Amino acid sequence: MRIAIIGAGALGSVLGGLLIEAGLDTVLIERNKDEVNLVSNNGYRLDGVSGDRTIHPRIVADASDTDGADLVMVVVKSYDTSAAIGAVREALAPDGLVLTLQNGIGNFETLNAAFPGRVLLGTTTIGAMAVEPGHFKHTGFGQTHLGEADGKILERTRAVAEALEKMKAGPVHLVDNAMGCVWSKLIINAAINAPATLLRLRNGDLPSNEHGKRLIHEIVEECLRIVNAKGIKLIFDDPEERVIAVCEGTAGNLNSMFQDVLAGRRTEIDFINNALAEEAETLGISAPVNKTLALLIKSLEATRDKRVG
Ligand SMILES: NC(=O)C1=CN([C@@H]2O[C@H](COP(=O)(O)OP(=O)(O)OC[C@H]3O[C@@H](n4cnc5c(N)ncnc54)[C@H](OP(=O)(O)O)[C@@H]3O)[C@@H](O)[C@H]2O)C=CC1
Ligand SMILES: CC(C)(CO)C(=O)C(=O)O
């Protein structure tokens, strides 16, 4: 299977490195030309839980320099998905498939509008971090869930799952409820990322007091009203309990939104709490908690240079 990865950032470089080491024909497509030159000339350092080594991938800035991939994995930030469609089109073989493992909602819909019936979706808890140009850290093994949007288990989806399994980065589950997986992760990110960012807390400290617990409760309840109205089936029975378990399981983490804010990068708020608020509005449901969290994070992004203290 020929694989192209669009976005050789943290997750793309970790997945790419593991796929290359597993012997899969994998090319990285990255828009940052300095990074492409650096990695073309020297490879990149990949360290962390799977060891410390240098990966020498094939990496290109122009997707038309690839050979027609059977699988194009989109691992750009959610706000870059629309702009990446041209690169996906250039990289994709005529009968190739697209896979999104991005956080938030809307990525599948954006890609599927461009490549109808050819997009798989899912989630991964594999952890990745960019340390500096040319250096990425594999911060954790994790579970990957993927499937077809209509829930069918097809031979083509099985082949993708088998290829990803070769990374040995954690179990890869072929599921009949991939949309439910995406929404389940959405709720976890909605209830942890924005509040812990605003409170400047590590994940474990968010539910450490009754107010933080109440905040999680209010966010999850609001999300559940949207999920139920849309008829989405989550992959766990008690989402609130799961959010608290994730906080405890990742207690020392600064969540990805907090890391983006600290680094002065744009966040994925439009695809998490803001997307939930928009879904609610479309459904005629009130979602003041998600709406307020989204406005606070967007205000935080807009006032980066005005912070006091
Ligand atoms: N990191 C993690 O552990 C996990 C991340 N995710 C999700 O995966 C997605 C990617 O995250 P992450 O890897 O951390 O993000 P990064 O910002 O580290 O990587 C994204 C990369 O994609 C590049 N890019 C953007 N648009 C294009 C394009 N059109 N063509 C080629 N390259 C492009 C960016 O370039 P530039 O530098 O110019 O912006 C950047 O290098 C997000 O949705 C995230 O939520 C999910 C699970 C785990
Ligand atoms: C699960 C969690 C909250 C772990 O930090 C995460 O996915 C993130 O930081 O985006």
Short mmCIF file of C-alpha atoms and ligand atoms in Angstrom, two decimals:
data_model
loop_
_atom_site.label_atom_id
_atom_site.label_comp_id
_atom_site.label_asym_id
_atom_site.label_seq_id
_atom_site.Cartn_x
_atom_site.Cartn_y
_atom_site.Cartn_z
CA MET A 1 0.00 0.00 0.00
CA ARG A 2 1.41 3.39 -1.01
CA ILE A 3 0.81 5.97 1.74
CA ALA A 4 1.06 9.78 1.64
CA ILE A 5 0.88 11.82 4.84
CA ILE A 6 -0.23 15.44 4.48
CA GLY A 7 1.22 17.52 7.30
CA ALA A 8 4.65 16.48 8.54
CA GLY A 9 4.12 18.15 11.90
CA ALA A 10 4.03 16.32 15.23
CA LEU A 11 1.54 13.53 14.50
CA GLY A 12 2.45 13.20 10.80
CA SER A 13 6.15 12.79 11.58
CA VAL A 14 5.52 10.22 14.29
CA LEU A 15 3.09 8.18 12.17
CA GLY A 16 5.32 8.60 9.12
CA GLY A 17 8.42 7.46 10.97
CA LEU A 18 6.69 4.39 12.39
CA LEU A 19 5.21 3.45 9.00
CA ILE A 20 8.58 3.81 7.26
CA GLU A 21 10.25 1.70 9.95
CA ALA A 22 7.52 -0.92 9.44
CA GLY A 23 8.54 -1.09 5.78
CA LEU A 24 5.52 0.71 4.27
CA ASP A 25 6.04 2.88 1.20
CA THR A 26 5.33 6.29 2.79
CA VAL A 27 5.89 9.84 1.59
CA LEU A 28 5.49 12.99 3.70
CA ILE A 29 3.96 16.14 2.21
CA GLU A 30 4.71 19.31 4.15
CA ARG A 31 4.01 22.93 3.17
CA ASN A 32 6.80 24.36 5.33
CA LYS A 33 9.65 24.45 2.79
CA ASP A 34 12.37 25.06 5.42
CA GLU A 35 11.28 21.87 7.17
CA VAL A 36 11.19 19.99 3.85
CA ASN A 37 14.77 21.11 3.05
CA LEU A 38 16.01 20.31 6.54
CA VAL A 39 14.46 16.85 6.61
CA SER A 40 15.41 16.05 3.01
CA ASN A 41 19.04 16.81 3.79
CA ASN A 42 19.41 15.44 7.33
CA GLY A 43 16.33 13.36 8.11
CA TYR A 44 14.57 14.09 11.40
CA ARG A 45 15.14 12.93 14.92
CA LEU A 46 12.31 10.84 16.35
CA ASP A 47 12.62 10.02 20.03
CA GLY A 48 10.30 9.17 22.89
CA VAL A 49 8.51 5.99 23.85
CA SER A 50 9.52 4.06 20.72
CA GLY A 51 13.25 4.88 20.95
CA ASP A 52 15.67 7.51 19.70
CA ARG A 53 16.74 7.45 16.05
CA THR A 54 16.91 9.42 12.82
CA ILE A 55 14.28 8.87 10.14
CA HIS A 56 15.19 9.58 6.52
CA PRO A 57 11.81 9.89 4.80
CA ARG A 58 10.88 10.92 1.31
CA ILE A 59 9.43 14.39 1.93
CA VAL A 60 8.08 16.86 -0.62
CA ALA A 61 6.53 20.33 -0.53
CA ASP A 62 4.56 19.78 -3.70
CA ALA A 63 2.05 16.94 -3.59
CA SER A 64 2.26 16.55 -7.36
CA ASP A 65 5.79 15.15 -6.79
CA THR A 66 4.25 11.97 -5.36
CA ASP A 67 3.23 8.80 -7.17
CA GLY A 68 -0.47 8.37 -6.49
CA ALA A 69 -1.14 7.10 -2.98
CA ASP A 70 -3.57 4.30 -2.13
CA LEU A 71 -4.04 6.05 1.20
CA VAL A 72 -3.69 9.75 1.96
CA MET A 73 -3.64 10.49 5.69
CA VAL A 74 -4.64 14.06 6.54
CA VAL A 75 -2.95 15.20 9.74
CA VAL A 76 -2.96 18.98 9.38
CA LYS A 77 -4.67 21.07 12.05
CA SER A 78 -8.45 21.14 11.51
CA TYR A 79 -8.38 24.79 10.42
CA ASP A 80 -6.05 23.79 7.54
CA THR A 81 -8.16 20.91 6.17
CA SER A 82 -10.02 22.91 3.50
CA ALA A 83 -6.77 24.40 2.21
CA ALA A 84 -5.18 20.92 2.06
CA ILE A 85 -7.78 19.54 -0.37
CA GLY A 86 -5.71 20.48 -3.43
CA ALA A 87 -2.72 18.58 -2.03
CA VAL A 88 -4.91 15.56 -1.23
CA ARG A 89 -6.19 15.56 -4.82
CA GLU A 90 -2.63 15.70 -6.21
CA ALA A 91 -1.41 12.90 -3.95
CA LEU A 92 -4.35 10.51 -4.29
CA ALA A 93 -4.37 7.57 -6.74
CA PRO A 94 -7.58 7.37 -8.84
CA ASP A 95 -9.06 4.70 -6.53
CA GLY A 96 -7.18 5.81 -3.38
CA LEU A 97 -8.70 6.50 0.04
CA VAL A 98 -8.39 9.43 2.42
CA LEU A 99 -8.18 9.03 6.19
CA THR A 100 -8.64 11.75 8.80
CA LEU A 101 -7.51 11.12 12.38
CA GLN A 102 -7.73 14.81 13.31
CA ASN A 103 -9.35 16.12 16.47
CA GLY A 104 -12.62 18.02 16.41
CA ILE A 105 -15.55 17.72 14.02
CA GLY A 106 -16.06 18.84 10.44
CA ASN A 107 -12.91 17.35 8.91
CA PHE A 108 -14.67 14.28 7.54
CA GLU A 109 -17.45 16.40 6.05
CA THR A 110 -14.98 18.81 4.40
CA LEU A 111 -12.94 15.96 2.88
CA ASN A 112 -15.93 13.85 1.91
CA ALA A 113 -17.47 16.78 0.02
CA ALA A 114 -14.30 16.81 -2.12
CA PHE A 115 -13.83 13.02 -2.35
CA PRO A 116 -17.29 11.53 -1.88
CA GLY A 117 -17.36 7.94 -0.63
CA ARG A 118 -13.58 7.76 -0.40
CA VAL A 119 -12.98 9.16 3.09
CA LEU A 120 -12.43 7.09 6.23
CA LEU A 121 -12.49 8.69 9.65
CA GLY A 122 -11.31 7.92 13.11
CA THR A 123 -9.35 8.97 16.15
CA THR A 124 -6.02 8.20 17.69
CA THR A 125 -4.61 8.66 21.15
CA ILE A 126 -1.05 8.13 19.91
CA GLY A 127 0.87 11.10 21.32
CA ALA A 128 3.21 13.32 19.33
CA MET A 129 5.02 16.60 19.96
CA ALA A 130 7.20 18.89 17.84
CA VAL A 131 10.35 19.65 19.83
CA GLU A 132 12.16 21.90 17.30
CA PRO A 133 12.58 21.87 13.51
CA GLY A 134 13.76 18.41 12.53
CA HIS A 135 12.99 16.87 15.94
CA PHE A 136 9.73 15.15 16.99
CA LYS A 137 8.80 13.21 20.09
CA HIS A 138 6.60 10.13 20.20
CA THR A 139 5.05 10.90 23.57
CA GLY A 140 2.75 7.91 23.96
CA PHE A 141 1.42 4.70 22.49
CA GLY A 142 -2.33 4.82 22.00
CA GLN A 143 -5.49 3.38 20.56
CA THR A 144 -6.55 4.11 17.01
CA HIS A 145 -10.18 3.65 15.92
CA LEU A 146 -11.17 3.94 12.28
CA GLY A 147 -13.96 3.04 9.94
CA GLU A 148 -16.37 4.03 7.22
CA ALA A 149 -18.83 6.87 7.91
CA ASP A 150 -21.78 4.59 7.13
CA GLY A 151 -20.50 1.90 9.50
CA LYS A 152 -19.87 -0.75 6.86
CA ILE A 153 -16.88 -2.97 7.45
CA LEU A 154 -15.28 -3.23 4.02
CA GLU A 155 -12.19 -5.01 2.75
CA ARG A 156 -10.66 -1.61 1.87
CA THR A 157 -11.05 -0.39 5.47
CA ARG A 158 -9.63 -3.64 6.82
CA ALA A 159 -6.55 -3.19 4.59
CA VAL A 160 -5.98 0.31 6.00
CA ALA A 161 -6.34 -0.93 9.59
CA GLU A 162 -3.88 -3.77 8.88
CA ALA A 163 -1.34 -1.32 7.44
CA LEU A 164 -1.61 0.99 10.47
CA GLU A 165 -1.35 -1.99 12.84
CA LYS A 166 2.18 -2.54 11.47
CA MET A 167 3.31 0.69 13.19
CA LYS A 168 3.10 -1.22 16.50
CA ALA A 169 2.07 2.06 18.14
CA GLY A 170 -0.91 0.52 19.92
CA PRO A 171 -4.06 -1.35 18.90
CA VAL A 172 -5.88 -0.34 15.74
CA HIS A 173 -9.62 -1.00 15.93
CA LEU A 174 -11.76 -1.33 12.84
CA VAL A 175 -15.14 0.01 14.00
CA ASP A 176 -18.72 0.28 12.74
CA ASN A 177 -19.25 3.55 14.62
CA ALA A 178 -16.34 5.77 13.55
CA MET A 179 -18.47 8.93 13.77
CA GLY A 180 -19.34 7.96 17.36
CA CYS A 181 -15.60 7.62 18.06
CA VAL A 182 -14.96 11.11 16.67
CA TRP A 183 -17.78 12.59 18.75
CA SER A 184 -16.66 10.72 21.87
CA LYS A 185 -13.18 12.23 21.56
CA LEU A 186 -14.81 15.59 20.80
CA ILE A 187 -16.60 15.53 24.16
CA ILE A 188 -13.36 14.72 25.96
CA ASN A 189 -11.57 17.60 24.24
CA ALA A 190 -14.56 19.93 24.77
CA ALA A 191 -14.65 19.26 28.50
CA ILE A 192 -10.90 19.39 29.14
CA ASN A 193 -9.04 21.57 26.63
CA ALA A 194 -10.75 24.97 26.82
CA PRO A 195 -11.39 25.01 30.58
CA ALA A 196 -7.91 23.74 31.53
CA THR A 197 -6.39 26.28 29.12
CA LEU A 198 -8.37 29.17 30.59
CA LEU A 199 -7.56 28.04 34.12
CA ARG A 200 -3.90 27.35 33.15
CA LEU A 201 -4.07 23.88 34.65
CA ARG A 202 -2.60 20.48 33.94
CA ASN A 203 -5.31 17.99 33.02
CA GLY A 204 -5.21 16.27 36.42
CA ASP A 205 -5.92 19.48 38.31
CA LEU A 206 -9.12 20.35 36.43
CA PRO A 207 -11.41 17.98 38.39
CA SER A 208 -9.45 18.41 41.64
CA ASN A 209 -12.17 20.56 43.25
CA GLU A 210 -15.96 20.67 43.26
CA HIS A 211 -16.13 23.68 40.91
CA GLY A 212 -13.97 22.06 38.24
CA LYS A 213 -16.06 18.89 38.52
CA ARG A 214 -19.24 20.94 38.15
CA LEU A 215 -17.80 22.68 35.08
CA ILE A 216 -17.06 19.31 33.46
CA HIS A 217 -20.59 18.18 34.34
CA GLU A 218 -22.19 21.23 32.70
CA ILE A 219 -20.10 20.88 29.51
CA VAL A 220 -20.79 17.17 29.18
CA GLU A 221 -24.53 17.58 29.81
CA GLU A 222 -24.73 20.21 27.09
CA CYS A 223 -22.74 18.01 24.67
CA LEU A 224 -25.05 15.08 25.41
CA ARG A 225 -28.12 17.12 24.46
CA ILE A 226 -26.51 17.76 21.05
CA VAL A 227 -25.33 14.16 20.64
CA ASN A 228 -28.79 12.82 21.46
CA ALA A 229 -30.52 15.24 19.11
CA LYS A 230 -28.19 14.11 16.31
CA GLY A 231 -28.68 10.43 17.15
CA ILE A 232 -24.96 9.83 17.60
CA LYS A 233 -23.96 6.81 19.68
CA LEU A 234 -20.94 7.42 21.89
CA ILE A 235 -18.41 4.67 22.59
CA PHE A 236 -18.69 4.91 26.37
CA ASP A 237 -21.70 4.77 28.70
CA ASP A 238 -20.73 7.48 31.14
CA PRO A 239 -19.00 10.39 29.36
CA GLU A 240 -18.55 12.43 32.52
CA GLU A 241 -16.80 9.55 34.26
CA ARG A 242 -14.65 9.08 31.13
CA VAL A 243 -13.62 12.75 31.06
CA ILE A 244 -12.50 12.53 34.69
CA ALA A 245 -10.65 9.27 33.96
CA VAL A 246 -8.83 10.94 31.03
CA CYS A 247 -7.90 13.88 33.29
CA GLU A 248 -6.49 11.42 35.82
CA GLY A 249 -4.81 9.27 33.17
CA THR A 250 -3.10 12.30 31.61
CA ALA A 251 -2.74 14.20 34.90
CA GLY A 252 0.64 15.76 34.12
CA ASN A 253 -0.29 16.87 30.56
CA LEU A 254 -0.78 20.38 29.33
CA ASN A 255 -3.58 19.76 26.84
CA SER A 256 -2.96 20.52 23.16
CA MET A 257 -5.00 23.76 23.20
CA PHE A 258 -3.03 25.05 26.19
CA GLN A 259 0.22 24.16 24.37
CA ASP A 260 -1.01 26.07 21.29
CA VAL A 261 -1.87 29.13 23.40
CA LEU A 262 1.48 29.04 25.21
CA ALA A 263 3.30 28.81 21.86
CA GLY A 264 1.24 31.68 20.36
CA ARG A 265 -0.36 29.33 17.79
CA ARG A 266 -3.96 29.29 16.64
CA THR A 267 -6.10 26.74 18.51
CA GLU A 268 -8.63 24.22 17.18
CA ILE A 269 -11.47 25.85 19.16
CA ASP A 270 -13.57 26.36 16.00
CA PHE A 271 -13.71 22.58 15.59
CA ILE A 272 -14.35 21.75 19.26
CA ASN A 273 -16.51 23.96 21.54
CA ASN A 274 -17.39 26.46 18.80
CA ALA A 275 -18.41 23.66 16.45
CA LEU A 276 -20.61 22.25 19.22
CA ALA A 277 -22.23 25.66 19.78
CA GLU A 278 -22.91 25.91 16.03
CA GLU A 279 -24.35 22.39 15.89
CA ALA A 280 -26.62 23.30 18.81
CA GLU A 281 -27.81 26.45 17.09
CA THR A 282 -28.66 24.49 13.94
CA LEU A 283 -30.64 22.04 16.06
CA GLY A 284 -32.43 24.82 17.95
CA ILE A 285 -30.78 23.76 21.23
CA SER A 286 -29.22 26.22 23.63
CA ALA A 287 -25.48 25.65 24.34
CA PRO A 288 -24.35 28.62 26.45
CA VAL A 289 -21.45 26.83 28.13
CA ASN A 290 -19.74 25.74 24.90
CA LYS A 291 -20.49 29.10 23.32
CA THR A 292 -18.94 30.98 26.24
CA LEU A 293 -15.86 28.75 26.32
CA ALA A 294 -15.40 29.28 22.58
CA LEU A 295 -15.71 33.07 22.93
CA LEU A 296 -13.23 33.11 25.81
CA ILE A 297 -10.63 31.10 23.87
CA LYS A 298 -11.16 33.18 20.73
CA SER A 299 -10.76 36.36 22.82
CA LEU A 300 -7.61 34.90 24.36
CA GLU A 301 -6.20 34.29 20.88
CA ALA A 302 -7.12 37.83 19.81
CA THR A 303 -5.53 39.57 22.82
CA ARG A 304 -2.23 37.67 22.96
CA ASP A 305 -0.13 40.85 23.08
CA LYS A 306 -2.30 42.63 25.67
CA ARG A 307 -2.08 40.17 28.55
CA VAL A 308 -1.36 41.67 31.98
CA GLY A 309 0.74 39.62 34.41
N1 LIG B 1 -0.09 15.73 18.24
C1 LIG B 1 -0.84 14.74 18.73
O1 LIG B 1 -0.42 14.01 19.65
C2 LIG B 1 -2.20 14.46 18.17
C3 LIG B 1 -2.78 15.31 17.25
N2 LIG B 1 -4.03 15.02 16.77
C4 LIG B 1 -4.66 15.89 15.77
O2 LIG B 1 -3.91 15.77 14.56
C5 LIG B 1 -3.92 17.01 13.83
C6 LIG B 1 -2.47 17.46 13.60
O3 LIG B 1 -1.89 17.75 14.86
P1 LIG B 1 -0.33 18.02 15.05
O4 LIG B 1 0.47 17.06 14.26
O5 LIG B 1 -0.10 18.11 16.50
O6 LIG B 1 -0.19 19.48 14.37
P2 LIG B 1 1.11 20.20 13.80
O7 LIG B 1 0.79 21.65 13.73
O8 LIG B 1 2.30 19.77 14.58
O9 LIG B 1 1.28 19.60 12.33
C7 LIG B 1 0.52 19.97 11.24
C8 LIG B 1 1.47 20.17 10.07
O10 LIG B 1 0.72 20.24 8.87
C9 LIG B 1 1.33 21.23 8.05
N3 LIG B 1 0.37 21.64 7.04
C10 LIG B 1 -0.73 22.41 7.16
N4 LIG B 1 -1.38 22.52 5.99
C11 LIG B 1 -0.68 21.80 5.09
C12 LIG B 1 -0.85 21.52 3.71
N5 LIG B 1 -1.86 22.04 3.01
N6 LIG B 1 0.05 20.74 3.08
C13 LIG B 1 1.10 20.22 3.77
N7 LIG B 1 1.33 20.45 5.09
C14 LIG B 1 0.44 21.23 5.75
C15 LIG B 1 1.70 22.30 9.04
O11 LIG B 1 2.62 23.21 8.49
P3 LIG B 1 2.87 24.66 9.22
O12 LIG B 1 3.99 24.41 10.17
O13 LIG B 1 3.24 25.55 8.07
O14 LIG B 1 1.60 25.06 9.90
C16 LIG B 1 2.30 21.45 10.15
O15 LIG B 1 3.66 21.14 9.91
C17 LIG B 1 -4.74 17.97 14.69
O16 LIG B 1 -6.10 17.94 14.31
C18 LIG B 1 -4.61 17.38 16.11
O17 LIG B 1 -5.67 17.74 16.96
C19 LIG B 1 -4.73 13.90 17.13
C20 LIG B 1 -4.19 13.03 18.04
C21 LIG B 1 -2.89 13.23 18.64
C1 LIG B 2 -6.95 13.84 25.83
C2 LIG B 2 -6.25 15.18 25.83
C3 LIG B 2 -7.05 16.18 26.61
C4 LIG B 2 -4.92 14.91 26.49
O1 LIG B 2 -4.21 16.04 26.82
C5 LIG B 2 -6.09 15.65 24.41
O2 LIG B 2 -6.50 14.98 23.47
C6 LIG B 2 -5.51 16.97 24.06
O3 LIG B 2 -4.67 17.49 24.79
O4 LIG B 2 -5.90 17.49 23.01
#
